[in-house]
C-alpha cells in the first residue's frame, strides 16, 4: 500500500507507517496483536478482518456535544477557504491516515465526502467531483471502499423521516440523495451500500400511520435496489439495525426485526444486515446475539465495530477494546463463514478531550488489536474443538432415532406425544436434568481469551 501524502501536504506529521511490534512493545504507535500478513486458519489477518475507517467520525466530527463547542481543530478544515476546498483537503488527510494506519477500506456518507449545495443538482455535482478525486486516491494507494451511504438524518427536511416521511416531497428528496450516493458507490467500486434509517421511525404513534410508513420504506428500498442493479451495482445492500436514537422507535429495531421485514417485503435476496455493537446493546441484546441471529437467519453481512457503555442508554460510539466481546464476535463471524463483501468498520469516535493528532491513530490501533486478539482467541476455540463438541453432544438425541425423525419432519404430533409414556421412556422426574455446564464453559472461554495454552 503506497503512502498517500507523498507529494501532498502532510496532515499527520511526525507519525509514520504503523507496524506490528508484538505484545511486548511499549510503542503506543505500533500494533501489539494485529499482524496483517500472519496466517490464521485459511486466511491472513487482514483478509479475515477487513478493517475500515469511518470517514464521518474520524475526519468530520469535531468534538461538539450538546453542552459544548468544537474541541477538535482539524488542520484540513482550518487551511481551506471554501467548503469544497475543505473537503478536498479532508480527502488528502483521510488517505494519509488510511495508508499510515494500514486500513484496507473506508466508509462514508455523501455529506461527509462533499458539502450539500444550494439545490439537489449542485449537491450531486459536488459529490461527483469529490468522488472523482477519491477514485484517483484509491487507485494510487490500493485502499478500497467498503460501503457508502446517504445521510438522510442531519438536514432539517428529514426531521419527520426520509423514506417514511408523511410528505411525499421529502421522500423524493431522499431518493435524489440515495440515487447520487449509489452512483458514487458504483463509481468507486464499493462492496456495499448501507441504509441506516436514523429517522425512519416515530416520535409518537399519535401522529403516525405505522403500516403505511413501513410499506413506504419497503417500496423505497426495492426501488433503490432496482436502480442500483440496473446501473451496475454488484455489491450488497445492507440495513443497519438500531432500536432508537434519534427517533423514539426505529423501524429497523434489531436483526430479527430487519430479517422479518426483508422477508415480508421480498427483499431478502439483495439485503443483509450491518450490525453495530453499540446498537445491539441499545436493543437490549449483546453483540454476539445479533451476529449469531444474523447468521442463523442468513442475513449476516458487515459490522460496525464499536463499544457502548452498559451504564448509559445512548450511542457513545467508543472504540472497541474488550477482548471477551471481540472473541465472541469473531467466533460468530468465523462460524458464519467469515466476511465476503463485509468488514469491520470502526463506527467509533475519539473522545471530546482527545485532541492530539496521535489519539486518532491510537484509537484505531487499539480497536484493530482488540479484533486481532479476538480473532486469535476465536481460532483457538475452533481448533481446540471442545466448545463445538460440547454443543454438538448437547443435541445428540436429535442425531438418531426418534429425535432425528422429529427434526426431519417425519413424525406427527400424536406420535411425539405418545413417546412421553412409551415403554423405556425416562421417568418424568429424571428427564431433562442434564447440566448446561455454563460455569465450566465460561472458565474454558477465559483460557482461550487469555491465550494460556
Ligand atoms: C448511527 C450510525 C451511522 C451509520 C451510518 O448510529 O451508526 O453512523 O453507521 O449512517
Ligand atoms: Co453505524
JSON list of N, CA and C in Angstrom, two decimals, residues 359-398:
[
{"chain": "A", "resi": 359, "resn": "UNK", "atom": "N", "xyz": [-4.02, 10.69, 18.87]},
{"chain": "A", "resi": 359, "resn": "UNK", "atom": "CA", "xyz": [-5.14, 10.00, 19.52]},
{"chain": "A", "resi": 359, "resn": "UNK", "atom": "C", "xyz": [-5.97, 9.20, 18.51]},
{"chain": "A", "resi": 360, "resn": "UNK", "atom": "N", "xyz": [-6.15, 9.76, 17.31]},
{"chain": "A", "resi": 360, "resn": "UNK", "atom": "CA", "xyz": [-6.94, 9.07, 16.29]},
{"chain": "A", "resi": 360, "resn": "UNK", "atom": "C", "xyz": [-6.25, 7.76, 15.87]},
{"chain": "A", "resi": 361, "resn": "UNK", "atom": "N", "xyz": [-4.92, 7.81, 15.79]},
{"chain": "A", "resi": 361, "resn": "UNK", "atom": "CA", "xyz": [-4.16, 6.59, 15.47]},
{"chain": "A", "resi": 361, "resn": "UNK", "atom": "C", "xyz": [-4.27, 5.58, 16.60]},
{"chain": "A", "resi": 362, "resn": "UNK", "atom": "N", "xyz": [-4.04, 6.04, 17.82]},
{"chain": "A", "resi": 362, "resn": "UNK", "atom": "CA", "xyz": [-4.03, 5.10, 18.94]},
{"chain": "A", "resi": 362, "resn": "UNK", "atom": "C", "xyz": [-5.39, 4.45, 19.13]},
{"chain": "A", "resi": 363, "resn": "UNK", "atom": "N", "xyz": [-6.45, 5.22, 18.87]},
{"chain": "A", "resi": 363, "resn": "UNK", "atom": "CA", "xyz": [-7.81, 4.67, 18.98]},
{"chain": "A", "resi": 363, "resn": "UNK", "atom": "C", "xyz": [-7.98, 3.51, 18.00]},
{"chain": "A", "resi": 364, "resn": "UNK", "atom": "N", "xyz": [-7.59, 3.73, 16.75]},
{"chain": "A", "resi": 364, "resn": "UNK", "atom": "CA", "xyz": [-7.73, 2.68, 15.74]},
{"chain": "A", "resi": 364, "resn": "UNK", "atom": "C", "xyz": [-6.80, 1.49, 16.01]},
{"chain": "A", "resi": 365, "resn": "UNK", "atom": "N", "xyz": [-5.60, 1.80, 16.46]},
{"chain": "A", "resi": 365, "resn": "UNK", "atom": "CA", "xyz": [-4.65, 0.71, 16.77]},
{"chain": "A", "resi": 365, "resn": "UNK", "atom": "C", "xyz": [-5.27, -0.19, 17.85]},
{"chain": "A", "resi": 366, "resn": "UNK", "atom": "N", "xyz": [-5.85, 0.43, 18.87]},
{"chain": "A", "resi": 366, "resn": "UNK", "atom": "CA", "xyz": [-6.48, -0.36, 19.95]},
{"chain": "A", "resi": 366, "resn": "UNK", "atom": "C", "xyz": [-7.62, -1.21, 19.43]},
{"chain": "A", "resi": 367, "resn": "UNK", "atom": "N", "xyz": [-8.45, -0.62, 18.57]},
{"chain": "A", "resi": 367, "resn": "UNK", "atom": "CA", "xyz": [-9.58, -1.37, 18.02]},
{"chain": "A", "resi": 367, "resn": "UNK", "atom": "C", "xyz": [-9.12, -2.52, 17.14]},
{"chain": "A", "resi": 368, "resn": "UNK", "atom": "N", "xyz": [-8.09, -2.26, 16.34]},
{"chain": "A", "resi": 368, "resn": "UNK", "atom": "CA", "xyz": [-7.57, -3.32, 15.45]},
{"chain": "A", "resi": 368, "resn": "UNK", "atom": "C", "xyz": [-6.92, -4.43, 16.25]},
{"chain": "A", "resi": 369, "resn": "UNK", "atom": "N", "xyz": [-6.18, -4.04, 17.28]},
{"chain": "A", "resi": 369, "resn": "UNK", "atom": "CA", "xyz": [-5.56, -5.05, 18.15]},
{"chain": "A", "resi": 369, "resn": "UNK", "atom": "C", "xyz": [-6.62, -5.88, 18.88]},
{"chain": "A", "resi": 370, "resn": "UNK", "atom": "N", "xyz": [-7.69, -5.20, 19.33]},
{"chain": "A", "resi": 370, "resn": "UNK", "atom": "CA", "xyz": [-8.74, -5.92, 20.06]},
{"chain": "A", "resi": 370, "resn": "UNK", "atom": "C", "xyz": [-9.38, -6.98, 19.16]},
{"chain": "A", "resi": 371, "resn": "UNK", "atom": "N", "xyz": [-9.60, -6.64, 17.90]},
{"chain": "A", "resi": 371, "resn": "UNK", "atom": "CA", "xyz": [-10.20, -7.63, 16.99]},
{"chain": "A", "resi": 371, "resn": "UNK", "atom": "C", "xyz": [-9.20, -8.69, 16.55]},
{"chain": "A", "resi": 372, "resn": "UNK", "atom": "N", "xyz": [-7.94, -8.29, 16.42]},
{"chain": "A", "resi": 372, "resn": "UNK", "atom": "CA", "xyz": [-6.92, -9.30, 16.07]},
{"chain": "A", "resi": 372, "resn": "UNK", "atom": "C", "xyz": [-6.79, -10.31, 17.21]},
{"chain": "A", "resi": 373, "resn": "UNK", "atom": "N", "xyz": [-6.77, -9.81, 18.45]},
{"chain": "A", "resi": 373, "resn": "UNK", "atom": "CA", "xyz": [-6.69, -10.71, 19.61]},
{"chain": "A", "resi": 373, "resn": "UNK", "atom": "C", "xyz": [-7.94, -11.59, 19.65]},
{"chain": "A", "resi": 374, "resn": "UNK", "atom": "N", "xyz": [-9.08, -11.02, 19.34]},
{"chain": "A", "resi": 374, "resn": "UNK", "atom": "CA", "xyz": [-10.34, -11.77, 19.32]},
{"chain": "A", "resi": 374, "resn": "UNK", "atom": "C", "xyz": [-10.31, -12.85, 18.25]},
{"chain": "A", "resi": 375, "resn": "UNK", "atom": "N", "xyz": [-9.73, -12.50, 17.10]},
{"chain": "A", "resi": 375, "resn": "UNK", "atom": "CA", "xyz": [-9.62, -13.50, 16.01]},
{"chain": "A", "resi": 375, "resn": "UNK", "atom": "C", "xyz": [-8.74, -14.67, 16.45]},
{"chain": "A", "resi": 376, "resn": "UNK", "atom": "N", "xyz": [-7.61, -14.36, 17.09]},
{"chain": "A", "resi": 376, "resn": "UNK", "atom": "CA", "xyz": [-6.70, -15.43, 17.54]},
{"chain": "A", "resi": 376, "resn": "UNK", "atom": "C", "xyz": [-7.39, -16.33, 18.57]},
{"chain": "A", "resi": 377, "resn": "UNK", "atom": "N", "xyz": [-8.12, -15.69, 19.50]},
{"chain": "A", "resi": 377, "resn": "UNK", "atom": "CA", "xyz": [-8.81, -16.48, 20.52]},
{"chain": "A", "resi": 377, "resn": "UNK", "atom": "C", "xyz": [-9.91, -17.33, 19.90]},
{"chain": "A", "resi": 378, "resn": "UNK", "atom": "N", "xyz": [-10.65, -16.74, 18.94]},
{"chain": "A", "resi": 378, "resn": "UNK", "atom": "CA", "xyz": [-11.73, -17.49, 18.27]},
{"chain": "A", "resi": 378, "resn": "UNK", "atom": "C", "xyz": [-11.16, -18.68, 17.52]},
{"chain": "A", "resi": 379, "resn": "UNK", "atom": "N", "xyz": [-10.00, -18.47, 16.91]},
{"chain": "A", "resi": 379, "resn": "UNK", "atom": "CA", "xyz": [-9.36, -19.57, 16.16]},
{"chain": "A", "resi": 379, "resn": "UNK", "atom": "C", "xyz": [-8.92, -20.68, 17.14]},
{"chain": "A", "resi": 380, "resn": "UNK", "atom": "N", "xyz": [-8.44, -20.26, 18.32]},
{"chain": "A", "resi": 380, "resn": "UNK", "atom": "CA", "xyz": [-8.06, -21.26, 19.34]},
{"chain": "A", "resi": 380, "resn": "UNK", "atom": "C", "xyz": [-9.29, -22.09, 19.74]},
{"chain": "A", "resi": 381, "resn": "UNK", "atom": "N", "xyz": [-10.43, -21.41, 19.88]},
{"chain": "A", "resi": 381, "resn": "UNK", "atom": "CA", "xyz": [-11.67, -22.12, 20.26]},
{"chain": "A", "resi": 381, "resn": "UNK", "atom": "C", "xyz": [-12.03, -23.14, 19.20]},
{"chain": "A", "resi": 382, "resn": "UNK", "atom": "N", "xyz": [-11.93, -22.71, 17.94]},
{"chain": "A", "resi": 382, "resn": "UNK", "atom": "CA", "xyz": [-12.31, -23.60, 16.84]},
{"chain": "A", "resi": 382, "resn": "UNK", "atom": "C", "xyz": [-11.33, -24.77, 16.73]},
{"chain": "A", "resi": 383, "resn": "UNK", "atom": "N", "xyz": [-10.03, -24.46, 16.80]},
{"chain": "A", "resi": 383, "resn": "UNK", "atom": "CA", "xyz": [-9.03, -25.52, 16.65]},
{"chain": "A", "resi": 383, "resn": "UNK", "atom": "C", "xyz": [-9.08, -26.51, 17.81]},
{"chain": "A", "resi": 384, "resn": "UNK", "atom": "N", "xyz": [-9.28, -26.01, 19.02]},
{"chain": "A", "resi": 384, "resn": "UNK", "atom": "CA", "xyz": [-9.34, -26.89, 20.18]},
{"chain": "A", "resi": 384, "resn": "UNK", "atom": "C", "xyz": [-10.57, -27.79, 20.10]},
{"chain": "A", "resi": 385, "resn": "UNK", "atom": "N", "xyz": [-11.67, -27.22, 19.63]},
{"chain": "A", "resi": 385, "resn": "UNK", "atom": "CA", "xyz": [-12.86, -28.01, 19.34]},
{"chain": "A", "resi": 385, "resn": "UNK", "atom": "C", "xyz": [-13.73, -28.38, 20.53]},
{"chain": "A", "resi": 386, "resn": "UNK", "atom": "N", "xyz": [-13.28, -28.05, 21.77]},
{"chain": "A", "resi": 386, "resn": "UNK", "atom": "CA", "xyz": [-14.05, -28.50, 22.95]},
{"chain": "A", "resi": 386, "resn": "UNK", "atom": "C", "xyz": [-15.44, -27.86, 23.02]},
{"chain": "A", "resi": 387, "resn": "UNK", "atom": "N", "xyz": [-15.47, -26.57, 22.74]},
{"chain": "A", "resi": 387, "resn": "UNK", "atom": "CA", "xyz": [-16.75, -25.85, 22.84]},
{"chain": "A", "resi": 387, "resn": "UNK", "atom": "C", "xyz": [-17.74, -26.39, 21.80]},
{"chain": "A", "resi": 388, "resn": "UNK", "atom": "N", "xyz": [-17.25, -26.52, 20.57]},
{"chain": "A", "resi": 388, "resn": "UNK", "atom": "CA", "xyz": [-18.10, -27.03, 19.49]},
{"chain": "A", "resi": 388, "resn": "UNK", "atom": "C", "xyz": [-18.58, -28.45, 19.80]},
{"chain": "A", "resi": 389, "resn": "UNK", "atom": "N", "xyz": [-17.67, -29.26, 20.34]},
{"chain": "A", "resi": 389, "resn": "UNK", "atom": "CA", "xyz": [-18.03, -30.65, 20.64]},
{"chain": "A", "resi": 389, "resn": "UNK", "atom": "C", "xyz": [-19.08, -30.70, 21.75]},
{"chain": "A", "resi": 390, "resn": "UNK", "atom": "N", "xyz": [-18.93, -29.79, 22.73]},
{"chain": "A", "resi": 390, "resn": "UNK", "atom": "CA", "xyz": [-19.90, -29.78, 23.82]},
{"chain": "A", "resi": 390, "resn": "UNK", "atom": "C", "xyz": [-21.30, -29.47, 23.29]},
{"chain": "A", "resi": 391, "resn": "UNK", "atom": "N", "xyz": [-21.36, -28.43, 22.46]},
{"chain": "A", "resi": 391, "resn": "UNK", "atom": "CA", "xyz": [-22.68, -28.03, 21.92]},
{"chain": "A", "resi": 391, "resn": "UNK", "atom": "C", "xyz": [-23.26, -29.16, 21.08]},
{"chain": "A", "resi": 392, "resn": "UNK", "atom": "N", "xyz": [-22.40, -29.78, 20.29]},
{"chain": "A", "resi": 392, "resn": "UNK", "atom": "CA", "xyz": [-22.88, -30.85, 19.41]},
{"chain": "A", "resi": 392, "resn": "UNK", "atom": "C", "xyz": [-23.48, -32.01, 20.23]},
{"chain": "A", "resi": 393, "resn": "UNK", "atom": "N", "xyz": [-22.74, -32.41, 21.28]},
{"chain": "A", "resi": 393, "resn": "UNK", "atom": "CA", "xyz": [-23.25, -33.55, 22.05]},
{"chain": "A", "resi": 393, "resn": "UNK", "atom": "C", "xyz": [-24.50, -33.16, 22.86]},
{"chain": "A", "resi": 394, "resn": "UNK", "atom": "N", "xyz": [-24.68, -31.87, 23.13]},
{"chain": "A", "resi": 394, "resn": "UNK", "atom": "CA", "xyz": [-25.84, -31.42, 23.89]},
{"chain": "A", "resi": 394, "resn": "UNK", "atom": "C", "xyz": [-27.14, -31.72, 23.12]},
{"chain": "A", "resi": 395, "resn": "UNK", "atom": "N", "xyz": [-27.01, -31.80, 21.82]},
{"chain": "A", "resi": 395, "resn": "UNK", "atom": "CA", "xyz": [-28.19, -32.04, 20.97]},
{"chain": "A", "resi": 395, "resn": "UNK", "atom": "C", "xyz": [-28.19, -33.44, 20.37]},
{"chain": "A", "resi": 396, "resn": "UNK", "atom": "N", "xyz": [-27.36, -34.33, 20.89]},
{"chain": "A", "resi": 396, "resn": "UNK", "atom": "CA", "xyz": [-27.17, -35.59, 20.16]},
{"chain": "A", "resi": 396, "resn": "UNK", "atom": "C", "xyz": [-28.40, -36.47, 20.15]},
{"chain": "A", "resi": 397, "resn": "UNK", "atom": "N", "xyz": [-29.38, -36.21, 21.02]},
{"chain": "A", "resi": 397, "resn": "UNK", "atom": "CA", "xyz": [-30.61, -37.02, 20.97]},
{"chain": "A", "resi": 397, "resn": "UNK", "atom": "C", "xyz": [-31.43, -36.73, 19.70]},
{"chain": "A", "resi": 398, "resn": "UNK", "atom": "N", "xyz": [-31.02, -35.68, 18.98]},
{"chain": "A", "resi": 398, "resn": "UNK", "atom": "CA", "xyz": [-31.69, -35.38, 17.70]},
{"chain": "A", "resi": 398, "resn": "UNK", "atom": "C", "xyz": [-30.91, -35.95, 16.51]}
]
